[in-house]
RNA sequence: GUCCCCAUCGUCUAGAGGCCUAGGACAUUACCCUUUCAAGGUAGCGACACGGGUUCGAAUCCCGUUGGGGACGCCA
């Protein structure tokens, strides 16, 4: 049997972290077993489905490289097929028309709730022999009234449901459109899905779906219900928890493989390993190792995982991404050695947006010195050192990090001070603050001309008694 | 309310009856390294929800309690 999994999001809301994790597990399982991964858009709720949400699903999946082998299929384009099956159900007595009004249903529900019972349809139209005409109706599936349904779940084990707990659910609305629980069954069957991997919240739907599958004469697939992902406060993930759409993580400068790495470890583990490449995930993933308990989303750990991937990723690739982030910040960065910048910044940022912010000074001269840093490092004493430095730098032949580093240490030794005494004032002069990548690398990237301009500005700032708030030009 | 699911450090998790004095990771604290910030290294703090069983022995098995989550829609 070749494995076929599917990811079936509904475009009634934007694709978020929870959906991505489900998609990842489906994709991983298919890849791991050389199977097929199908993407299906469940858009039968025409009121709430939006094109924007579909767009996010498609773009998000593309960004994450969770490529589908088949699809996207849209349920709204398969209505003919659903009607056909509903017709067959009606014919075979597996379904019936129900003429109960919404008002009656509502009253019944309230009464049941008041009587501390589980609200469910009472089956009034189930055995109707005469059918009213000119009255709107829905179609309900005739669920077995006795016996049990056993869901043999791949992560939860056997879960038993009593058919008496289930009622006759609506499979066709009064407007003639089919409903979710029914479409899923027909689609999973038609698309020959072998493993249904989805959120825990669908576990309760499963026995009804199995009953419909049986009515169809189909063999139920393997089910694997994944635990939910909760917000950082342990409650259900919602808009309140930031990042509504998965694409926001892209905008924030997260690497797709890092997001996936963080997500794969939420509910699954492989010994003590924390960092996985996509290939490693594919090789190690197994549903048998999936956890049963819900987990809370933790932004700190995501940030750490992202940094780990930032430290491992290809420099040229990162350079291109950094450029995009710089552009998003409105920084005009003509030509520069972006790879060199990435190399000295990758271990100093949690994400590419932060890296861009930290790298701003490479492209924009400091307009104002950070107050604390200027006060501490741009002293008269430092001014003298910077003067010596300026002269020395002017005469450097090979403007490279190792040469510059040697020059700096020699100068400090000659002046009888620690390297910090030279490096910190220089850092403030170049970067505008007390924080930057190693000073030799910073110098090398900035280049001789620009470095000397900034050095001169700092010296003038000191000479002016550090009274002016900003250096010239 | 009814049904279903779940329960190890603050968080993610290892743990398939003796290997557990409960391991790793994030976060946090201290120290080391060091030209700043990081990264890295070392150490510290920190958990088997509770109560009963079963067993020579339980974080691991069973029952109950409590707590959390989900479902109960002409939503998916």
Coordinates of C-alpha atoms (C1' of nucleotides) in Angstrom, one line a residue:
Chain A
X1 CA 0.0 0.0 0.0
X2 CA 1.5 3.3 -0.9
X3 CA 0.9 6.1 1.6
X4 CA -1.4 9.0 0.6
X5 CA -1.9 11.8 3.1
X6 CA -3.7 15.1 2.7
X7 CA -3.8 18.5 4.3
X8 CA -7.3 19.9 4.2
X9 CA -7.4 23.4 5.5
X10 CA -10.5 25.6 5.5
X11 CA -10.1 29.1 4.1
X12 CA -12.4 30.6 6.7
X13 CA -9.4 31.9 8.6
X14 CA -5.8 32.6 7.9
X15 CA -3.4 29.7 8.0
X16 CA -1.6 29.7 11.3
X17 CA 1.0 27.8 13.3
X18 CA -1.4 24.9 14.2
X19 CA -2.4 24.3 10.6
X20 CA 1.2 24.5 9.5
X21 CA 2.2 21.8 12.0
X22 CA -0.5 19.6 10.7
X23 CA 0.6 20.2 7.2
X24 CA 4.1 19.4 8.1
X25 CA 3.3 16.1 9.7
X26 CA 1.2 15.1 6.7
X27 CA 4.0 16.1 4.3
X28 CA 6.7 14.4 6.4
X29 CA 4.8 11.2 6.7
X30 CA 4.2 11.1 2.9
X31 CA 7.9 11.9 2.1
X32 CA 9.2 9.5 4.7
X33 CA 7.3 6.6 3.1
X34 CA 7.7 7.7 -0.5
X35 CA 4.0 8.4 -0.6
X36 CA 1.8 11.2 -2.0
X37 CA 0.9 14.4 -0.3
X38 CA -2.5 15.9 -1.4
X39 CA -3.6 19.5 -0.8
X40 CA -7.4 20.1 -0.5
X41 CA -9.1 23.3 0.2
X42 CA -12.3 22.8 2.2
X43 CA -14.3 25.7 1.1
X44 CA -17.9 24.5 1.5
X45 CA -18.6 27.3 3.9
X46 CA -19.2 29.8 1.1
X47 CA -20.1 32.6 3.5
X48 CA -16.9 32.6 5.4
X49 CA -14.3 31.4 2.9
X50 CA -12.2 34.1 1.5
X51 CA -9.7 34.4 -1.4
X52 CA -7.3 36.1 0.9
X53 CA -7.2 33.0 3.1
X54 CA -6.7 30.7 0.1
X55 CA -3.8 33.0 -0.9
X56 CA -2.2 32.6 2.5
X57 CA -2.4 28.8 2.4
X58 CA -0.9 28.6 -1.1
X59 CA 1.8 31.2 -0.4
X60 CA 2.6 29.8 3.0
X61 CA 2.9 26.3 1.7
X62 CA 5.2 27.5 -1.1
X63 CA 7.4 29.5 1.3
X64 CA 7.7 26.5 3.6
X65 CA 8.4 24.2 0.6
X66 CA 5.6 21.8 1.7
X67 CA 5.0 20.9 -1.9
X68 CA 1.8 19.0 -2.7
X69 CA 2.0 16.1 -5.2
X70 CA -1.7 16.5 -6.1
X71 CA -4.0 19.5 -5.8
X72 CA -4.9 22.0 -4.7
X73 CA -8.4 20.5 -5.0
X74 CA -11.4 22.7 -4.2
X75 CA -14.5 21.1 -2.7
X76 CA -16.7 23.8 -4.2
X77 CA -15.7 22.3 -7.6
X78 CA -16.9 18.9 -6.7
X79 CA -20.5 19.6 -5.8
X80 CA -21.7 17.4 -8.6
X81 CA -20.0 14.4 -7.1
X82 CA -21.3 15.1 -3.6
X83 CA -24.9 15.4 -5.0
X84 CA -24.4 12.1 -6.7
X85 CA -23.4 10.3 -3.5
X86 CA -26.2 12.0 -1.6
X87 CA -28.6 10.7 -4.2
X88 CA -27.2 7.2 -3.7
X89 CA -27.5 7.5 0.1
X90 CA -31.1 8.6 -0.2
X91 CA -31.8 5.7 -2.7
X92 CA -30.2 3.1 -0.4
X93 CA -31.9 4.4 2.7
X94 CA -28.7 5.6 4.3
X95 CA -30.0 9.1 4.4
X96 CA -33.4 10.8 4.6
X97 CA -35.0 14.2 4.1
X98 CA -35.7 16.2 7.2
X99 CA -38.3 19.0 7.2
X100 CA -37.8 20.2 10.8
X101 CA -37.6 23.9 11.1
X102 CA -34.7 25.7 12.6
X103 CA -37.0 27.0 15.3
X104 CA -38.0 23.5 16.3
X105 CA -34.4 22.4 16.3
X106 CA -33.5 25.4 18.5
X107 CA -36.3 24.7 21.0
X108 CA -35.3 21.1 21.2
X109 CA -31.7 22.0 21.9
X110 CA -32.6 24.4 24.6
X111 CA -34.8 21.8 26.3
X112 CA -32.1 19.2 26.1
X113 CA -29.5 21.5 27.6
X114 CA -31.9 22.5 30.4
X115 CA -32.4 18.8 31.1
X116 CA -28.6 18.4 31.3
X117 CA -28.6 16.2 28.2
X118 CA -26.3 16.2 25.2
X119 CA -28.1 18.2 22.5
X120 CA -28.9 16.1 19.5
X121 CA -31.5 15.6 16.8
X122 CA -34.3 13.4 17.9
X123 CA -34.9 11.6 14.6
X124 CA -38.4 12.8 14.0
X125 CA -38.1 12.7 10.2
X126 CA -36.2 9.5 10.1
X127 CA -39.2 7.3 9.5
X128 CA -41.5 9.6 7.6
X129 CA -43.6 7.8 5.1
X130 CA -45.3 10.9 3.7
X131 CA -43.2 13.8 2.4
X132 CA -44.5 17.3 2.6
X133 CA -44.2 19.3 -0.6
X134 CA -43.1 22.9 -1.0
X135 CA -41.4 22.7 2.4
X136 CA -37.6 23.4 2.6
X137 CA -35.6 20.3 3.7
X138 CA -32.1 19.1 4.5
X139 CA -30.7 15.7 4.1
X140 CA -29.5 13.8 7.1
X141 CA -27.3 10.7 7.3
X142 CA -29.0 7.8 9.0
X143 CA -26.5 6.9 11.7
X144 CA -26.7 3.5 13.3
X145 CA -28.8 3.6 16.5
X146 CA -27.0 0.9 18.4
X147 CA -23.5 -0.6 18.7
X148 CA -20.2 1.1 19.0
X149 CA -17.6 2.5 16.6
X150 CA -14.0 1.9 17.4
X151 CA -11.5 4.5 16.2
X152 CA -8.1 2.8 16.1
X153 CA -6.1 6.0 16.3
X154 CA -2.4 6.0 15.6
X155 CA -1.5 8.3 18.4
X156 CA -4.3 7.7 20.9
X157 CA -4.9 4.0 20.5
X158 CA -8.4 2.6 20.5
X159 CA -11.1 5.1 21.2
X160 CA -14.7 3.7 21.6
X161 CA -17.8 5.7 20.8
X162 CA -21.3 4.5 21.4
X163 CA -23.6 5.1 18.5
X164 CA -26.3 6.3 20.9
X165 CA -24.2 9.3 21.5
X166 CA -24.3 10.2 17.8
X167 CA -27.2 11.7 16.0
X168 CA -28.2 12.0 12.4
X169 CA -26.1 14.8 11.1
X170 CA -27.0 17.0 8.2
X171 CA -25.1 16.3 5.0
X172 CA -27.0 18.6 2.7
X173 CA -28.1 22.1 3.7
X174 CA -31.5 23.4 2.7
X175 CA -29.8 25.5 0.0
X176 CA -28.6 22.2 -1.5
X177 CA -25.0 22.5 -0.6
X178 CA -23.2 19.7 1.1
X179 CA -21.6 20.0 4.5
X180 CA -18.1 19.4 5.8
X181 CA -18.3 16.1 7.5
X182 CA -19.8 14.6 4.4
X183 CA -17.5 16.1 1.9
X184 CA -14.5 14.9 3.9
X185 CA -15.7 11.4 3.7
X186 CA -16.3 11.4 0.0
X187 CA -13.1 13.2 -0.7
X188 CA -10.9 11.0 1.4
X189 CA -12.4 8.0 -0.2
X190 CA -12.3 9.3 -3.8
X191 CA -8.7 10.5 -3.3
X192 CA -7.7 7.2 -1.8
X193 CA -6.3 8.8 1.3
X194 CA -4.6 6.1 3.5
X195 CA -3.7 8.2 6.5
X196 CA -5.8 11.0 7.8
X197 CA -3.5 13.1 10.0
X198 CA -5.3 16.1 11.5
X199 CA -6.0 18.0 14.7
X200 CA -7.4 16.5 17.9
X201 CA -10.5 18.6 17.6
X202 CA -11.7 16.2 14.8
X203 CA -11.5 13.1 17.0
X204 CA -15.2 13.4 17.9
X205 CA -16.2 13.7 14.2
X206 CA -14.4 10.4 13.3
X207 CA -17.0 7.9 14.4
X208 CA -19.6 9.6 12.2
X209 CA -17.2 9.7 9.3
X210 CA -16.5 6.0 9.8
X211 CA -20.2 5.2 9.8
X212 CA -20.6 7.1 6.5
X213 CA -17.6 5.3 5.0
X214 CA -19.1 2.0 5.9
X215 CA -22.4 3.1 4.3
X216 CA -20.3 3.8 1.2
X217 CA -18.7 0.3 1.5
X218 CA -15.3 1.8 2.0
X219 CA -12.5 0.8 4.3
X220 CA -11.7 3.6 6.8
X221 CA -8.2 5.0 6.5
X222 CA -5.7 5.1 9.4
X223 CA -6.4 8.0 11.6
X224 CA -3.8 10.0 13.6
X225 CA -5.2 12.8 15.7
X226 CA -2.6 15.3 16.7
X227 CA -2.6 17.2 20.0
X228 CA -3.5 20.9 19.8
X229 CA -1.1 23.7 20.0
X230 CA -2.0 26.2 22.7
X231 CA -1.0 29.8 23.1
X232 CA 1.8 30.8 25.4
X233 CA -0.7 31.2 28.1
X234 CA -2.0 27.7 27.8
X235 CA -5.3 28.6 26.2
X236 CA -6.5 27.9 22.7
X237 CA -4.5 29.6 20.0
X238 CA -6.3 32.6 18.7
X239 CA -5.7 36.1 17.2
X240 CA -4.8 37.3 20.7
X241 CA -1.6 35.3 20.5
X242 CA 0.0 37.5 17.8
X243 CA 1.0 36.1 14.4
X244 CA -2.3 35.4 12.8
X245 CA -0.9 34.3 9.5
X246 CA 2.1 32.1 8.9
X247 CA 3.4 34.7 6.4
X248 CA 4.0 37.0 9.3
X249 CA 6.9 34.8 10.3
X250 CA 8.4 35.2 6.9
X251 CA 8.1 39.0 7.2
X252 CA 9.7 38.9 10.6
X253 CA 12.7 37.2 9.1
X254 CA 12.3 33.6 10.2
X255 CA 13.8 30.9 8.0
X256 CA 11.2 28.4 6.8
X257 CA 13.2 25.4 7.9
X258 CA 13.6 26.9 11.3
X259 CA 9.8 27.4 11.7
X260 CA 9.3 23.8 10.6
X261 CA 12.1 22.6 13.0
X262 CA 10.4 24.4 15.9
X263 CA 7.0 23.1 15.0
X264 CA 8.1 19.5 14.4
X265 CA 9.4 19.3 18.0
X266 CA 6.0 20.5 19.3
X267 CA 4.4 17.2 19.9
X268 CA 7.1 15.0 18.5
X269 CA 10.7 14.2 19.5
X270 CA 13.6 12.1 18.4
X271 CA 15.8 11.4 21.5
X272 CA 17.5 14.6 22.6
X273 CA 17.9 16.1 19.2
X274 CA 16.7 19.7 18.9
X275 CA 18.0 20.9 15.6
X276 CA 16.9 19.2 12.4
X277 CA 17.5 19.9 8.8
X278 CA 14.5 19.1 6.6
X279 CA 16.3 15.9 5.4
X280 CA 16.8 14.8 9.0
X281 CA 13.2 15.4 9.8
X282 CA 12.1 13.3 6.9
X283 CA 14.4 10.5 7.9
X284 CA 13.5 10.5 11.6
X285 CA 9.8 11.3 11.6
X286 CA 7.3 8.7 12.7
X287 CA 3.7 9.0 14.0
X288 CA 4.5 6.5 16.7
X289 CA 6.7 9.1 18.3
X290 CA 4.0 11.7 18.4
X291 CA 2.8 12.9 21.8
X292 CA -0.8 12.9 23.0
X293 CA -0.7 16.0 25.2
X294 CA -1.3 19.5 23.9
X295 CA 1.6 21.9 23.9
X296 CA 2.1 25.6 24.4
X297 CA 3.7 27.8 21.8
X298 CA 6.9 29.4 23.0
X299 CA 8.3 32.3 21.1
X300 CA 11.6 32.3 22.9
X301 CA 12.4 28.8 21.7
X302 CA 11.3 29.6 18.2
X303 CA 13.8 32.5 18.2
X304 CA 16.6 30.2 19.4
X305 CA 15.9 27.6 16.8
X306 CA 15.8 30.3 14.2
X307 CA 19.2 31.6 15.3
X308 CA 20.6 28.1 15.2
X309 CA 19.5 27.8 11.6
X310 CA 20.8 31.3 10.8
X311 CA 24.2 30.1 12.0
X312 CA 24.1 27.1 9.7
X313 CA 22.5 28.5 6.5
X314 CA 24.2 29.3 3.3
X315 CA 25.8 32.8 3.3
X316 CA 24.7 33.8 -0.2
X317 CA 21.1 32.8 0.5
X318 CA 21.1 34.8 3.7
X319 CA 22.6 37.8 2.0
X320 CA 19.7 38.0 -0.4
X321 CA 17.2 37.7 2.4
X322 CA 19.0 40.3 4.4
X323 CA 18.8 42.7 1.4
X324 CA 15.1 42.3 1.3
X325 CA 14.8 43.0 5.0
X326 CA 17.0 46.1 4.6
X327 CA 14.7 47.3 1.9
X328 CA 11.7 46.7 4.0
X329 CA 13.2 49.0 6.6
X330 CA 13.6 51.6 4.0
X331 CA 17.4 51.5 4.0
X332 CA 19.0 52.4 0.8
X333 CA 21.9 50.0 0.4
X334 CA 23.6 50.3 -2.9
X335 CA 26.4 47.8 -3.3
X336 CA 28.1 46.2 -0.3
X337 CA 29.5 42.9 0.6
X338 CA 26.3 41.4 2.0
X339 CA 27.9 38.0 2.5
X340 CA 30.6 39.5 4.7
X341 CA 27.9 41.3 6.7
X342 CA 25.9 38.1 7.1
X343 CA 29.0 36.2 8.3
X344 CA 29.6 38.6 11.1
X345 CA 25.9 39.1 12.0
X346 CA 24.4 35.7 11.8
X347 CA 25.2 34.7 15.4
X348 CA 24.1 38.1 16.6
X349 CA 20.5 38.1 15.6
X350 CA 17.4 36.0 16.3
X351 CA 15.9 36.7 12.9
X352 CA 16.7 38.5 9.7
X353 CA 14.7 41.6 10.5
X354 CA 16.8 42.0 13.7
X355 CA 19.9 41.4 11.6
X356 CA 18.8 44.2 9.2
X357 CA 18.3 46.6 12.1
X358 CA 21.6 45.7 13.6
X359 CA 23.2 46.3 10.2
X360 CA 21.7 49.6 9.5
X361 CA 24.9 51.5 10.4
X362 CA 26.8 49.8 7.6
X363 CA 24.7 51.9 5.2
X364 CA 23.7 54.9 7.2
X365 CA 26.2 57.1 8.9
X366 CA 25.4 57.6 12.6
X367 CA 23.4 60.7 12.8
X368 CA 23.4 60.8 16.6
X369 CA 25.7 58.9 19.0
X370 CA 24.0 56.8 21.6
X371 CA 24.1 59.0 24.6
X372 CA 25.5 56.6 27.1
X373 CA 28.1 55.2 24.7
X374 CA 29.3 58.6 23.7
X375 CA 29.6 59.7 27.3
X376 CA 31.6 56.7 28.2
X377 CA 33.8 56.2 25.2
X378 CA 34.1 59.5 23.3
X379 CA 36.3 61.1 25.9
X380 CA 39.1 63.5 25.4
X381 CA 41.5 60.7 26.3
X382 CA 39.9 58.5 23.6
X383 CA 40.1 61.5 21.2
X384 CA 43.9 61.3 21.3
X385 CA 43.9 57.6 20.7
X386 CA 41.5 58.1 17.7
X387 CA 43.9 60.7 16.3
X388 CA 46.8 58.3 16.4
X389 CA 44.5 55.6 14.9
X390 CA 43.3 57.9 12.1
X391 CA 46.9 58.5 11.0
X392 CA 47.8 54.8 11.2
X393 CA 44.7 53.8 9.2
X394 CA 45.4 56.3 6.5
X395 CA 48.6 54.5 5.7
X396 CA 47.4 50.9 5.8
X397 CA 48.3 49.1 2.7
X398 CA 46.1 46.0 2.8
X399 CA 42.6 47.0 4.2
X400 CA 41.6 43.6 5.5
X401 CA 40.4 42.3 8.9
X402 CA 43.6 40.5 9.9
X403 CA 45.8 43.4 9.0
X404 CA 43.5 45.9 10.8
X405 CA 43.3 43.7 13.8
X406 CA 47.1 43.6 14.1
X407 CA 47.3 47.3 13.7
X408 CA 44.8 47.9 16.5
X409 CA 46.5 45.6 18.9
X410 CA 49.9 47.1 18.1
X411 CA 48.6 50.5 18.6
X412 CA 47.0 49.6 22.0
X413 CA 50.2 48.0 23.1
X414 CA 52.3 51.0 22.1
X415 CA 49.9 53.3 23.9
X416 CA 50.1 51.1 27.0
X417 CA 46.3 50.5 27.1
X418 CA 44.1 47.5 26.6
X419 CA 42.5 46.8 23.2
X420 CA 39.1 47.8 24.6
X421 CA 40.3 51.4 25.1
X422 CA 40.9 51.7 21.4
X423 CA 38.1 49.4 20.1
X424 CA 35.2 50.9 22.0
X425 CA 35.7 54.6 21.0
X426 CA 36.3 53.4 17.5
X427 CA 33.1 51.3 17.6
X428 CA 31.0 54.2 18.7
X429 CA 32.6 56.3 16.0
X430 CA 31.7 53.8 13.3
X431 CA 28.5 52.3 14.5
X432 CA 27.1 55.2 16.6
X433 CA 26.7 52.9 19.7
X434 CA 28.6 50.5 21.9
X435 CA 27.5 47.4 20.1
X436 CA 28.7 46.1 16.7
X437 CA 30.3 43.0 15.2
X438 CA 34.0 42.6 15.9
X439 CA 35.7 45.9 15.2
X440 CA 38.2 44.6 12.6
X441 CA 35.4 43.1 10.5
X442 CA 33.3 46.2 10.9
X443 CA 36.2 48.3 9.7
X444 CA 36.9 46.0 6.8
X445 CA 33.2 46.0 5.6
X446 CA 32.9 49.8 5.9
X447 CA 36.0 50.4 3.9
X448 CA 38.8 52.9 4.3
X449 CA 37.1 55.9 3.0
X450 CA 33.9 55.6 5.0
X451 CA 35.7 54.5 8.1
X452 CA 38.0 57.6 8.0
X453 CA 35.0 59.9 7.5
X454 CA 33.3 58.5 10.6
X455 CA 36.5 58.6 12.6
X456 CA 36.9 62.3 11.7
X457 CA 33.3 63.0 12.7
X458 CA 33.9 61.5 16.1
X459 CA 37.1 63.4 16.6
X460 CA 35.3 66.7 15.8
X461 CA 32.5 65.7 18.1
X462 CA 35.1 65.2 20.9
X463 CA 36.9 68.4 20.1
X464 CA 33.7 70.3 20.2
X465 CA 33.5 69.3 23.8
X466 CA 31.0 66.6 23.2
X467 CA 28.4 69.3 23.5
X468 CA 26.8 69.0 20.1
X469 CA 24.3 66.2 19.8
X470 CA 25.3 65.0 16.4
X471 CA 28.4 64.7 14.4
X472 CA 28.7 66.6 11.2
X473 CA 27.8 65.4 7.7
Chain B
rG1 C1' -24.6 19.7 31.3
rU2 C1' -23.3 15.1 28.2
rC3 C1' -19.5 12.6 25.5
rC4 C1' -14.3 12.2 24.1
rC5 C1' -9.1 13.3 24.9
rC6 C1' -5.0 14.6 28.0
rA7 C1' -1.7 15.1 32.6
rU8 C1' 7.1 14.7 34.0
rC9 C1' 10.9 21.3 35.5
rG10 C1' 7.8 28.1 33.9
rU11 C1' 7.9 26.0 28.5
rC12 C1' 9.2 21.8 24.7
rU13 C1' 10.4 17.0 25.9
rA14 C1' 13.4 11.9 27.3
rG15 C1' 11.3 7.9 29.9
rA16 C1' 7.7 1.2 27.1
rG17 C1' 8.2 -1.8 35.8
rG18 C1' 14.3 -2.2 38.3
rC19 C1' 19.4 1.4 34.0
rC20 C1' 15.9 7.4 37.7
rU21 C1' 20.0 10.3 43.1
rA22 C1' 14.2 11.5 36.9
rG23 C1' 18.1 13.0 31.4
rG24 C1' 18.3 16.9 27.4
rA25 C1' 16.6 21.7 25.3
rC26 C1' 14.5 26.9 25.7
rA27 C1' 14.1 30.6 29.5
rU28 C1' 16.6 32.2 34.0
rU29 C1' 21.1 32.9 37.6
rA30 C1' 26.5 32.8 38.3
rC31 C1' 31.2 32.1 36.4
rC32 C1' 34.8 31.3 32.1
rC33 C1' 36.2 33.1 27.3
rU34 C1' 36.4 38.2 25.3
rU35 C1' 37.5 44.6 21.8
rU36 C1' 31.3 45.5 22.6
rC37 C1' 27.2 42.5 21.7
rA38 C1' 26.5 37.8 20.6
rA39 C1' 28.0 32.8 19.9
rG40 C1' 30.5 29.0 22.8
rG41 C1' 31.9 26.5 27.6
rU42 C1' 31.0 25.2 32.9
rA43 C1' 27.9 25.2 37.1
rG44 C1' 23.2 26.4 39.7
rC45 C1' 17.8 26.8 40.2
rG46 C1' 13.8 23.8 38.6
rA47 C1' 9.0 18.5 37.5
rC48 C1' 6.8 12.8 37.8
rA49 C1' -1.1 16.9 39.8
rC50 C1' -3.4 14.1 44.1
rG51 C1' -5.3 9.5 46.4
rG52 C1' -5.9 4.5 46.3
rG53 C1' -4.4 -0.2 44.4
rU54 C1' -1.3 -4.3 41.5
rU55 C1' 4.0 -5.7 42.3
rC56 C1' 9.7 -7.8 45.8
rG57 C1' 9.9 -3.0 43.1
rA58 C1' 5.9 2.2 39.6
rA59 C1' 7.1 8.5 36.5
rU60 C1' 6.0 4.0 33.9
rC61 C1' 0.2 -0.8 34.8
rC62 C1' -5.2 -0.4 36.9
rC63 C1' -9.1 2.6 39.4
rG64 C1' -10.8 7.2 41.3
rU65 C1' -10.3 12.5 42.3
rU66 C1' -8.7 17.1 40.6
rG67 C1' -7.2 20.1 36.7
rG68 C1' -6.9 21.4 31.4
rG69 C1' -8.5 20.8 26.4
rG70 C1' -12.0 19.4 22.6
rA71 C1' -16.8 18.1 20.6
rC72 C1' -22.0 18.6 21.0
rG73 C1' -23.9 24.0 14.2
rC74 C1' -28.0 24.0 7.9
rC75 C1' -18.8 26.0 10.8
rA76 C1' -14.7 23.5 9.4

